[in-house]
Coordinates of C-alpha atoms in Angstrom, one line a residue:
Chain A
X259 CA 238.1 -126.8 -65.2
X260 CA 235.3 -125.6 -63.3
X261 CA 232.3 -127.7 -64.1
X262 CA 228.9 -126.0 -63.9
X263 CA 227.1 -128.3 -61.3
X264 CA 225.0 -126.8 -58.8
X265 CA 224.5 -128.2 -55.5
X266 CA 221.2 -127.9 -53.5
X267 CA 222.6 -129.1 -50.1
X268 CA 218.8 -128.5 -48.6
X269 CA 217.2 -130.7 -51.0
X270 CA 218.0 -134.1 -49.2
X271 CA 218.8 -135.6 -52.1
X272 CA 222.3 -137.6 -51.8
X273 CA 225.4 -135.1 -52.8
X274 CA 226.5 -138.0 -55.0
X275 CA 223.3 -138.1 -57.0
X276 CA 222.9 -134.7 -57.6
X277 CA 226.8 -134.6 -58.7
X278 CA 226.3 -137.8 -60.9
X279 CA 223.0 -136.6 -62.7
X280 CA 224.3 -133.3 -63.6
X281 CA 228.1 -134.4 -64.7
X282 CA 226.1 -137.3 -67.0
X283 CA 223.8 -134.9 -68.4
X284 CA 226.8 -132.1 -69.0
X285 CA 228.3 -135.3 -71.0
X286 CA 225.7 -136.7 -73.1
X287 CA 224.2 -133.5 -74.1
X288 CA 227.6 -132.6 -75.4
X289 CA 228.3 -129.4 -73.1
X290 CA 231.7 -131.3 -72.1
X291 CA 233.1 -133.0 -75.5
X292 CA 234.7 -136.5 -75.7
X293 CA 238.1 -136.4 -74.7
X294 CA 238.1 -133.8 -72.1
X295 CA 240.0 -134.3 -68.9
X296 CA 237.8 -134.0 -66.1
X297 CA 239.1 -132.1 -62.9
X298 CA 241.0 -134.9 -60.4
X299 CA 239.1 -136.2 -57.8
X300 CA 240.4 -133.7 -55.0
X301 CA 240.1 -130.7 -57.3
X302 CA 236.4 -131.6 -58.1
X303 CA 235.7 -132.2 -54.5
X304 CA 237.2 -129.0 -53.6
X305 CA 235.1 -127.1 -56.2
X306 CA 231.9 -128.9 -54.5
X307 CA 232.8 -128.6 -51.1
X308 CA 232.4 -132.3 -50.8
X309 CA 235.0 -135.4 -49.6
X310 CA 236.7 -137.0 -52.3
X311 CA 234.8 -140.2 -51.0
X312 CA 231.8 -138.9 -52.9
X313 CA 233.5 -137.6 -56.2
X314 CA 235.4 -141.4 -56.4
X315 CA 231.6 -142.7 -56.0
X316 CA 230.5 -140.4 -58.9
X317 CA 233.7 -141.0 -61.0
X318 CA 233.3 -144.9 -60.6
X319 CA 229.5 -144.9 -61.3
X320 CA 230.2 -143.1 -64.7
X321 CA 232.9 -145.0 -65.8
X322 CA 230.7 -148.3 -65.0
X323 CA 228.1 -147.0 -67.3
X324 CA 231.1 -146.1 -70.1
X325 CA 230.8 -142.5 -70.5
X326 CA 234.4 -141.9 -68.7
X327 CA 237.9 -143.3 -68.2
X328 CA 240.3 -143.1 -65.6
X329 CA 244.0 -143.8 -67.1
X330 CA 246.1 -144.5 -64.0
X331 CA 248.7 -141.3 -63.9
X332 CA 247.1 -139.3 -66.3
X333 CA 243.5 -138.6 -65.1
X334 CA 239.9 -139.1 -66.0
X335 CA 238.6 -138.5 -69.5
X336 CA 235.4 -138.4 -71.2
X337 CA 235.1 -141.4 -73.7
X338 CA 233.8 -140.7 -77.6
X339 CA 230.0 -141.5 -77.3
X340 CA 228.1 -143.2 -80.3
X341 CA 225.2 -141.8 -82.0
X342 CA 222.2 -143.2 -80.8
X343 CA 224.0 -144.9 -77.5
X344 CA 222.9 -143.9 -74.2
X345 CA 219.1 -143.9 -74.9
X346 CA 218.7 -145.4 -71.3
X347 CA 220.8 -143.0 -69.8
X348 CA 219.1 -139.9 -71.7
X349 CA 215.6 -140.8 -70.7
X350 CA 217.0 -141.5 -67.2
X351 CA 218.3 -137.3 -67.3
X352 CA 214.9 -136.6 -68.5
X353 CA 212.9 -138.5 -66.0
X354 CA 214.9 -136.8 -63.3
X355 CA 214.1 -133.3 -64.7
X356 CA 210.5 -134.3 -65.0
X357 CA 210.6 -135.7 -61.1
X358 CA 211.7 -131.9 -60.1
X359 CA 208.6 -130.4 -62.5
X360 CA 206.2 -132.8 -60.4
X361 CA 207.9 -132.2 -56.9
X362 CA 206.9 -128.0 -57.7
X363 CA 203.6 -129.4 -59.3
X364 CA 202.6 -131.1 -55.9
X365 CA 203.9 -128.3 -53.8
X366 CA 201.4 -126.1 -55.7
X367 CA 198.5 -128.6 -55.6
X368 CA 198.6 -127.9 -59.8
X369 CA 195.7 -129.9 -61.3
X370 CA 196.6 -132.5 -64.1
X371 CA 194.7 -130.9 -66.8
X372 CA 197.0 -127.8 -65.9
X373 CA 200.1 -129.7 -66.0
X374 CA 199.3 -131.5 -69.3
X375 CA 198.2 -128.1 -71.1
X376 CA 201.5 -126.5 -69.5
X377 CA 203.6 -129.7 -70.5
X378 CA 202.0 -129.9 -74.2
X379 CA 202.7 -126.3 -74.3
X380 CA 206.5 -126.3 -73.6
X381 CA 206.8 -129.3 -75.9
X382 CA 205.2 -127.6 -78.4
X383 CA 207.5 -124.7 -78.1
X384 CA 210.4 -126.7 -78.7
X385 CA 210.7 -126.1 -82.5
Chain B
X134 CA 241.5 -148.1 -44.6
X135 CA 245.1 -148.0 -43.6
X136 CA 246.0 -145.4 -40.9
X137 CA 248.8 -142.4 -41.5
X138 CA 247.9 -141.7 -37.5
X139 CA 246.8 -143.8 -34.5
X140 CA 246.5 -142.6 -31.0
X141 CA 245.7 -145.0 -28.5
X142 CA 244.5 -144.2 -24.9
X143 CA 246.6 -140.9 -24.9
X144 CA 246.6 -138.5 -21.9
X145 CA 248.2 -135.3 -21.8
X146 CA 248.4 -133.8 -17.8
X147 CA 250.2 -130.5 -17.6
X148 CA 249.2 -128.5 -14.4
X149 CA 245.5 -127.6 -14.8
X150 CA 245.5 -128.9 -18.4
X151 CA 244.3 -132.7 -18.8
X152 CA 243.6 -134.0 -22.3
X153 CA 242.2 -137.7 -22.9
X154 CA 241.9 -140.4 -23.1
X155 CA 242.0 -139.8 -26.7
X156 CA 241.4 -142.8 -29.3
X157 CA 242.0 -141.5 -32.8
X158 CA 242.6 -143.0 -36.2
X159 CA 243.6 -140.6 -39.2
X160 CA 243.2 -142.5 -42.3
X161 CA 246.0 -142.6 -44.8
X162 CA 245.2 -140.7 -48.2
X163 CA 242.5 -138.2 -46.9
X164 CA 242.6 -134.8 -45.4
X165 CA 240.8 -134.6 -41.8
X166 CA 240.2 -131.6 -39.8
X167 CA 239.8 -131.3 -36.4
X168 CA 237.4 -128.5 -35.4
X169 CA 237.0 -127.0 -31.7
X170 CA 237.1 -124.0 -29.8
X171 CA 240.3 -122.8 -28.7
X172 CA 242.0 -124.5 -25.7
X173 CA 240.5 -127.7 -26.8
X174 CA 243.9 -129.6 -27.3
X175 CA 244.4 -129.5 -30.7
X176 CA 248.0 -128.4 -31.1
X177 CA 248.8 -130.7 -28.2
X178 CA 248.0 -133.3 -30.0
X179 CA 250.1 -131.9 -33.1
X180 CA 252.9 -131.6 -30.7
X181 CA 252.5 -135.1 -29.3
X182 CA 252.5 -136.7 -32.5
X183 CA 255.6 -134.6 -33.4
X184 CA 257.2 -135.7 -30.0
X185 CA 257.4 -132.3 -29.2
X186 CA 255.6 -132.9 -26.1
X187 CA 255.5 -135.8 -23.8
X188 CA 252.1 -137.8 -23.5
X189 CA 251.3 -139.1 -19.5
X190 CA 250.2 -142.4 -21.1
X191 CA 249.0 -144.1 -24.1
X192 CA 250.4 -145.0 -27.5
X193 CA 251.0 -143.3 -30.9
X194 CA 251.7 -144.5 -34.2
X195 CA 252.3 -142.4 -37.2
X196 CA 253.0 -143.8 -40.4
X197 CA 253.3 -147.4 -39.1
X198 CA 256.2 -146.2 -36.7
X199 CA 255.9 -146.0 -33.2
X200 CA 256.5 -142.9 -31.5
X201 CA 258.3 -143.3 -28.0
X202 CA 261.3 -141.8 -26.4
X203 CA 264.2 -143.1 -28.8
X204 CA 264.9 -140.1 -31.4
X205 CA 263.7 -140.9 -34.8
X206 CA 264.7 -138.7 -37.6
X207 CA 263.7 -140.9 -40.1
X208 CA 260.1 -140.3 -39.2
X209 CA 260.5 -136.7 -38.9
X210 CA 261.7 -136.8 -42.7
X211 CA 258.4 -137.6 -43.6
X212 CA 256.2 -134.9 -41.9
X213 CA 255.6 -131.4 -42.5
X214 CA 254.3 -129.1 -40.1
X215 CA 253.1 -125.7 -39.7
X216 CA 252.9 -124.4 -36.7
X217 CA 249.9 -122.1 -35.5
X218 CA 252.4 -119.3 -34.2
X219 CA 255.6 -118.4 -36.1
X220 CA 258.7 -119.0 -34.0
X221 CA 261.0 -116.0 -33.2
X222 CA 264.6 -117.0 -33.1
X223 CA 264.8 -116.8 -36.9
X224 CA 263.5 -113.5 -36.9
X225 CA 266.9 -111.9 -38.0
X226 CA 267.5 -114.5 -40.3
X227 CA 266.9 -113.9 -44.3
X228 CA 264.2 -116.1 -45.5
X229 CA 266.5 -118.4 -47.9
X230 CA 269.0 -119.0 -45.0
X231 CA 266.1 -120.8 -43.5
X232 CA 265.3 -122.4 -46.9
X233 CA 269.3 -123.5 -46.8
X234 CA 268.7 -125.3 -43.5
X235 CA 265.7 -127.5 -44.6
X236 CA 267.8 -128.1 -47.9
X237 CA 270.6 -129.9 -45.9
X238 CA 268.1 -131.4 -43.3
X239 CA 265.5 -133.2 -45.5
X240 CA 266.7 -135.5 -47.9
X241 CA 263.7 -135.3 -50.2
X242 CA 263.9 -131.4 -50.5
X243 CA 262.4 -130.5 -53.7
X244 CA 264.0 -127.1 -55.6
X245 CA 261.1 -127.1 -58.2
X246 CA 258.3 -127.3 -55.3
X247 CA 259.9 -124.6 -53.1
X248 CA 260.1 -122.3 -56.2
X249 CA 256.9 -122.9 -57.2
X250 CA 255.2 -122.2 -54.3
X251 CA 257.2 -119.1 -53.7
X252 CA 256.3 -118.3 -57.3
X253 CA 252.3 -119.0 -56.7
X254 CA 252.3 -116.9 -53.7
X255 CA 254.0 -114.1 -55.5
X256 CA 257.0 -114.0 -52.5
X257 CA 260.5 -113.6 -52.4
X258 CA 262.8 -115.3 -49.9
X259 CA 265.6 -112.6 -50.3
X260 CA 263.9 -110.7 -47.3
X261 CA 264.4 -110.7 -43.4
X262 CA 261.8 -112.6 -41.5
X263 CA 261.4 -109.6 -39.1
X264 CA 260.7 -107.3 -42.5
X265 CA 258.0 -109.7 -43.6
X266 CA 254.1 -108.8 -43.3
X267 CA 252.5 -111.4 -41.1
X268 CA 250.9 -113.0 -44.1
X269 CA 253.7 -113.3 -46.1
X270 CA 255.8 -114.9 -43.3
X271 CA 252.8 -117.6 -43.1
X272 CA 253.0 -118.1 -47.3
X273 CA 256.9 -118.6 -46.8
X274 CA 256.6 -120.8 -43.8
X275 CA 253.5 -122.8 -45.3
X276 CA 255.9 -123.2 -48.4
X277 CA 258.7 -124.4 -46.7
X278 CA 256.5 -126.9 -44.5
X279 CA 255.7 -128.8 -47.9
X280 CA 258.7 -128.6 -49.9
X281 CA 260.7 -132.1 -48.8
X282 CA 257.5 -133.4 -49.9
X283 CA 256.5 -135.3 -46.9
X284 CA 253.8 -138.0 -46.9
X285 CA 252.2 -136.2 -43.7
X286 CA 251.3 -132.7 -43.7
X287 CA 250.1 -131.2 -40.1
X288 CA 248.9 -127.7 -40.6
X289 CA 247.8 -125.8 -37.3
X290 CA 245.2 -122.9 -38.2
X291 CA 247.2 -122.8 -42.0
X292 CA 245.4 -119.9 -43.3
X293 CA 245.6 -117.4 -40.2
X294 CA 247.0 -114.1 -41.5
X295 CA 246.1 -114.9 -45.4
X296 CA 244.5 -112.5 -47.6
X297 CA 241.5 -114.3 -49.8
X298 CA 243.6 -114.3 -52.8
X299 CA 246.4 -116.2 -51.0
X300 CA 244.0 -118.4 -49.1
X301 CA 242.8 -119.6 -52.6
X302 CA 246.4 -120.3 -53.7
X303 CA 246.9 -122.3 -50.6
X304 CA 243.6 -124.2 -51.1
X305 CA 245.1 -124.9 -54.8
X306 CA 248.7 -126.2 -53.3
X307 CA 246.9 -128.3 -51.1
X308 CA 244.9 -130.0 -53.8
X309 CA 248.1 -130.5 -55.6
X310 CA 249.9 -131.6 -53.2
X311 CA 247.2 -134.4 -52.1
X312 CA 247.0 -135.4 -56.1
X313 CA 250.7 -136.6 -55.8
X314 CA 250.3 -140.3 -54.4
X315 CA 249.0 -141.5 -51.0
X316 CA 249.4 -138.1 -49.0
X317 CA 247.5 -137.4 -45.8
X318 CA 246.8 -134.0 -43.9
X319 CA 246.0 -133.5 -40.4
X320 CA 244.6 -130.0 -39.5
X321 CA 243.2 -127.6 -37.2
X322 CA 240.8 -124.9 -38.4
X323 CA 238.3 -122.3 -37.4
X324 CA 237.5 -121.8 -40.8
X325 CA 234.1 -123.3 -41.8
X326 CA 234.7 -122.9 -45.5
X327 CA 238.1 -124.1 -45.3
X328 CA 237.0 -127.4 -43.9
X329 CA 233.8 -127.4 -46.8
X330 CA 237.1 -127.0 -49.4
X331 CA 239.1 -129.2 -48.2
X332 CA 238.3 -131.7 -45.6
X333 CA 237.1 -135.5 -46.0
X334 CA 236.8 -136.0 -42.3
X335 CA 235.7 -133.9 -39.6
X336 CA 236.8 -134.8 -35.7
X337 CA 235.3 -132.7 -32.9
X338 CA 237.4 -131.6 -30.1
X339 CA 236.1 -130.2 -27.1
X340 CA 237.8 -129.1 -23.6
X341 CA 240.5 -131.8 -24.1
X342 CA 237.8 -134.5 -25.4
X343 CA 236.8 -136.1 -28.8
X344 CA 233.4 -135.6 -29.3
X345 CA 233.4 -137.8 -32.4
X346 CA 234.7 -138.3 -36.2
X347 CA 232.6 -138.0 -39.3
X348 CA 232.9 -138.5 -42.9
X349 CA 232.3 -134.7 -44.0
X350 CA 229.3 -135.5 -46.4
X351 CA 227.3 -138.0 -44.1
X352 CA 227.6 -135.5 -41.2
X353 CA 226.3 -132.3 -43.3
X354 CA 223.6 -134.2 -44.8
X355 CA 222.4 -135.9 -41.6
X356 CA 222.0 -132.7 -39.5
X357 CA 218.8 -130.6 -40.4
X358 CA 216.0 -128.8 -39.3
X359 CA 212.6 -129.6 -40.4
X360 CA 209.5 -127.3 -40.7
X361 CA 206.4 -130.2 -41.1
X362 CA 202.7 -129.7 -41.5
X363 CA 201.0 -131.1 -38.4
X364 CA 198.0 -134.0 -39.1
X365 CA 196.7 -136.3 -36.4
X366 CA 199.9 -138.1 -36.2
X367 CA 202.8 -136.1 -36.7
X368 CA 203.3 -135.6 -33.0
X369 CA 203.6 -139.5 -32.4
X370 CA 205.9 -139.8 -35.9
X371 CA 208.0 -136.9 -34.8
X372 CA 208.5 -138.6 -31.4
X373 CA 209.4 -141.6 -32.6
X374 CA 212.4 -140.0 -35.3
X375 CA 216.2 -141.6 -34.8
X376 CA 218.5 -138.5 -33.4
X377 CA 215.8 -135.8 -32.4
X378 CA 217.7 -133.0 -31.1
X379 CA 214.7 -130.5 -30.4
X380 CA 211.4 -129.7 -31.6
X381 CA 208.8 -126.6 -31.0
X382 CA 205.4 -125.7 -32.2
X383 CA 205.0 -122.9 -34.6
X384 CA 201.4 -121.8 -34.4
X385 CA 199.1 -124.5 -34.6
X386 CA 199.6 -126.2 -37.7
X387 CA 203.3 -126.4 -37.8
X388 CA 206.2 -128.2 -36.1
X389 CA 210.2 -127.4 -36.4
X390 CA 212.5 -129.9 -35.1
X391 CA 216.0 -130.9 -35.8
X392 CA 217.8 -134.2 -35.7
X393 CA 220.9 -135.7 -36.7
X394 CA 219.6 -138.6 -38.7
X395 CA 218.0 -136.7 -41.4
X396 CA 218.4 -139.5 -43.7
X397 CA 216.1 -141.7 -41.6
X398 CA 213.8 -138.6 -40.8
X399 CA 213.1 -138.6 -44.4
X400 CA 212.2 -141.9 -45.0
X401 CA 210.2 -141.9 -42.2
X402 CA 208.2 -138.7 -43.0
X403 CA 207.4 -139.7 -46.3
X404 CA 206.0 -143.3 -45.0
X405 CA 204.1 -141.5 -42.6
X406 CA 202.8 -138.9 -45.3
X407 CA 203.8 -136.0 -43.5
X408 CA 204.5 -132.9 -45.6
X409 CA 207.8 -131.6 -45.4
X410 CA 207.2 -127.3 -45.7
X411 CA 211.0 -126.7 -45.5
X412 CA 214.3 -128.7 -45.0
X413 CA 217.4 -126.7 -44.0
X414 CA 220.9 -128.6 -43.1
X415 CA 222.9 -127.0 -40.6
X416 CA 226.0 -125.3 -41.0
X417 CA 229.0 -126.9 -39.2
X418 CA 229.6 -124.2 -36.6
X419 CA 225.6 -125.3 -35.6
X420 CA 226.7 -128.9 -35.4
X421 CA 229.8 -128.5 -33.5
X422 CA 227.6 -125.9 -30.9
X423 CA 225.2 -129.1 -30.3
X424 CA 228.0 -131.2 -29.5
X425 CA 229.3 -129.0 -27.0
X426 CA 226.1 -128.4 -25.4
X427 CA 225.9 -132.1 -24.8
X428 CA 229.1 -132.1 -23.0
X429 CA 228.4 -129.4 -20.8
X430 CA 225.1 -131.0 -20.4
X431 CA 226.9 -134.3 -19.2
X432 CA 228.9 -132.1 -16.9
X433 CA 226.2 -130.0 -15.3
X434 CA 223.8 -132.9 -15.0

């Protein structure tokens, strides 16, 4: 199984955080369904071109959050998520996306009024 | 961390070739890649671990056994080795005759793994070695090296002669190998992408000397070139940066610099309100080159 995770090695954001936040979003958004078996630590490390040390950290963090579980000898699975749970994690994922938006805004010297206008337009177009 | 291999003050001297003293621990359960130019002593290290070469001084422990003058058949059962160059004595053999020998020699020979690996590479063992292409021969030797389920696999330039499709199969086979319990790979390679796909730890070796061992992600994240805006105190801040390797002015309002401690540099730049215009991590070969230049500078003053 190949996970749709993209790494930006030049960004300066630690690798484990990049992989962790994208994998969390994939699971919480339902792109990866509960019960799915994730790649082994070694396999994912090879896909992401990182060391197993990084992936071990990602899996153990997500396991601590109650999103995935590793069963000895069988592999790592996505857990069943209750409706309305993980509000905090979902907010966290959104906040990360907003941070990225703000970084670009800062680089382009965009003013607050423009940002607000663009943001509201984007939200209105949601439905 | 448990070590699969320990080298303590190991030196090898043979005529003009001098290596060491080498102090190196290869952690159990991980893949370690030794990276360095030709002739830096990678193969000599492998041969000394396998007792195919005598060391001049020092001590080597492999899988918790001391490697010394006494013949130790036990330990060779637990190691798989893929040489850089294939031997020529078995040119006249049909491939499965070599497998017959290994099947008899290794107590843990696993026919299932052998057959699976041949199938994965799409090769037959009914061919004489002298009639095999270089790539086919490589795939076969690779298969034989891991069919006795060794705890430790030593690979010397494993992908030399492999086409991109076979290379992918090799990566898959090695990942599957590592997933079977606590196993260790020590490999030498020139291929950057191979290091990225496989290694957990990287060892730089140049001219018979070790120049450092690093966890891969830490290493690749910490070597970076920055372009920053000049403000009144930029110069002063850059001068204090840890791991600063080089710097130059680009026009009047920008500075480019390279550091081996990018994570610390990021924090310092942020605290000093210096805007980073661009940030590029270095490739492994560029990092190796920096290590090499550092040693030549030492030699030539």
